Amino acid sequence: MTTLYRTITEDDTSQFCHRVTEALSRGWSLYGQPVMAFDAARGVMRMGQAVTKEIHGEYHPEMKLGAQ
């Protein structure tokens, strides 16, 4: 088994929630707490959430983690 790790980032909109929900529906699990930070250059709040997923097989750097 191999553990995959990725971080989902997005402006603080419903799109962020949809992206995290989609990852959860594909078997990813939340890893830690979500984070929020103000992007002063753009004047918006940004969100981030780390997720992990166990897969059979080996990790390869060319894997498209969002497609897993």
PDB file of C-alpha atoms in Angstrom:
ATOM      1  CA  MET A   1       0.000   0.000   0.000  1.00  0.00           C
ATOM      2  CA  THR A   2       1.094   3.524  -0.758  1.00  0.00           C
ATOM      3  CA  THR A   3      -0.244   6.710   0.821  1.00  0.00           C
ATOM      4  CA  LEU A   4      -0.844   9.589  -1.585  1.00  0.00           C
ATOM      5  CA  TYR A   5      -0.901  13.169  -0.267  1.00  0.00           C
ATOM      6  CA  ARG A   6      -2.193  16.320  -1.893  1.00  0.00           C
ATOM      7  CA  THR A   7      -3.334  19.774  -0.854  1.00  0.00           C
ATOM      8  CA  ILE A   8      -6.451  21.340  -2.309  1.00  0.00           C
ATOM      9  CA  THR A   9      -6.352  25.146  -2.483  1.00  0.00           C
ATOM     10  CA  GLU A  10      -8.934  27.611  -3.726  1.00  0.00           C
ATOM     11  CA  ASP A  11     -10.404  31.023  -3.017  1.00  0.00           C
ATOM     12  CA  ASP A  12     -12.891  30.970  -0.126  1.00  0.00           C
ATOM     13  CA  THR A  13     -15.920  30.170  -2.284  1.00  0.00           C
ATOM     14  CA  SER A  14     -18.261  27.230  -2.676  1.00  0.00           C
ATOM     15  CA  GLN A  15     -15.833  25.890  -5.322  1.00  0.00           C
ATOM     16  CA  PHE A  16     -13.380  25.022  -2.535  1.00  0.00           C
ATOM     17  CA  CYS A  17     -16.062  22.998  -0.727  1.00  0.00           C
ATOM     18  CA  HIS A  18     -17.010  21.250  -3.978  1.00  0.00           C
ATOM     19  CA  ARG A  19     -13.382  20.290  -4.674  1.00  0.00           C
ATOM     20  CA  VAL A  20     -12.903  18.861  -1.165  1.00  0.00           C
ATOM     21  CA  THR A  21     -16.251  17.032  -1.357  1.00  0.00           C
ATOM     22  CA  GLU A  22     -15.297  15.548  -4.731  1.00  0.00           C
ATOM     23  CA  ALA A  23     -11.979  14.298  -3.306  1.00  0.00           C
ATOM     24  CA  LEU A  24     -13.807  12.701  -0.355  1.00  0.00           C
ATOM     25  CA  SER A  25     -16.257  11.006  -2.731  1.00  0.00           C
ATOM     26  CA  ARG A  26     -13.254   9.523  -4.593  1.00  0.00           C
ATOM     27  CA  GLY A  27     -11.852   7.895  -1.472  1.00  0.00           C
ATOM     28  CA  TRP A  28      -9.529  10.628  -0.183  1.00  0.00           C
ATOM     29  CA  SER A  29      -9.508  11.335   3.573  1.00  0.00           C
ATOM     30  CA  LEU A  30      -9.082  14.659   5.331  1.00  0.00           C
ATOM     31  CA  TYR A  31      -5.604  15.148   6.773  1.00  0.00           C
ATOM     32  CA  GLY A  32      -5.446  17.798   9.477  1.00  0.00           C
ATOM     33  CA  GLN A  33      -7.487  20.958   9.764  1.00  0.00           C
ATOM     34  CA  PRO A  34      -8.344  23.292   6.886  1.00  0.00           C
ATOM     35  CA  VAL A  35      -6.319  26.492   6.731  1.00  0.00           C
ATOM     36  CA  MET A  36      -7.354  29.991   5.727  1.00  0.00           C
ATOM     37  CA  ALA A  37      -5.113  32.903   4.737  1.00  0.00           C
ATOM     38  CA  PHE A  38      -5.663  36.354   3.261  1.00  0.00           C
ATOM     39  CA  ASP A  39      -4.102  36.928  -0.189  1.00  0.00           C
ATOM     40  CA  ALA A  40      -3.334  40.652   0.065  1.00  0.00           C
ATOM     41  CA  ALA A  41      -2.207  40.901  -3.562  1.00  0.00           C
ATOM     42  CA  ARG A  42      -5.627  39.741  -4.775  1.00  0.00           C
ATOM     43  CA  GLY A  43      -7.690  40.917  -1.798  1.00  0.00           C
ATOM     44  CA  VAL A  44      -9.313  37.518  -1.192  1.00  0.00           C
ATOM     45  CA  MET A  45      -9.300  34.795   1.431  1.00  0.00           C
ATOM     46  CA  ARG A  46      -7.709  31.506   0.333  1.00  0.00           C
ATOM     47  CA  MET A  47      -8.511  28.065   1.727  1.00  0.00           C
ATOM     48  CA  GLY A  48      -6.430  24.903   1.881  1.00  0.00           C
ATOM     49  CA  GLN A  49      -7.107  21.314   2.911  1.00  0.00           C
ATOM     50  CA  ALA A  50      -4.666  18.408   2.886  1.00  0.00           C
ATOM     51  CA  VAL A  51      -6.031  14.990   1.927  1.00  0.00           C
ATOM     52  CA  THR A  52      -4.547  11.492   1.767  1.00  0.00           C
ATOM     53  CA  LYS A  53      -5.497   8.266   0.017  1.00  0.00           C
ATOM     54  CA  GLU A  54      -4.255   4.682   0.310  1.00  0.00           C
ATOM     55  CA  ILE A  55      -3.690   2.935  -3.025  1.00  0.00           C
ATOM     56  CA  HIS A  56      -2.370  -0.433  -4.147  1.00  0.00           C
ATOM     57  CA  GLY A  57       0.861  -0.176  -6.087  1.00  0.00           C
ATOM     58  CA  GLU A  58       3.695   2.286  -6.132  1.00  0.00           C
ATOM     59  CA  TYR A  59       3.817   6.059  -6.315  1.00  0.00           C
ATOM     60  CA  HIS A  60       5.223   7.609  -9.485  1.00  0.00           C
ATOM     61  CA  PRO A  61       5.976  11.358  -9.772  1.00  0.00           C
ATOM     62  CA  GLU A  62       4.082  11.553 -13.068  1.00  0.00           C
ATOM     63  CA  MET A  63       0.808  10.465 -11.391  1.00  0.00           C
ATOM     64  CA  LYS A  64      -2.080  12.927 -11.671  1.00  0.00           C
ATOM     65  CA  LEU A  65      -3.094  12.932  -8.000  1.00  0.00           C
ATOM     66  CA  GLY A  66      -6.342  14.809  -8.643  1.00  0.00           C
ATOM     67  CA  ALA A  67      -7.427  12.049 -11.029  1.00  0.00           C
ATOM     68  CA  GLN A  68      -6.855   9.274  -8.459  1.00  0.00           C
TER      69      GLN A  68
END
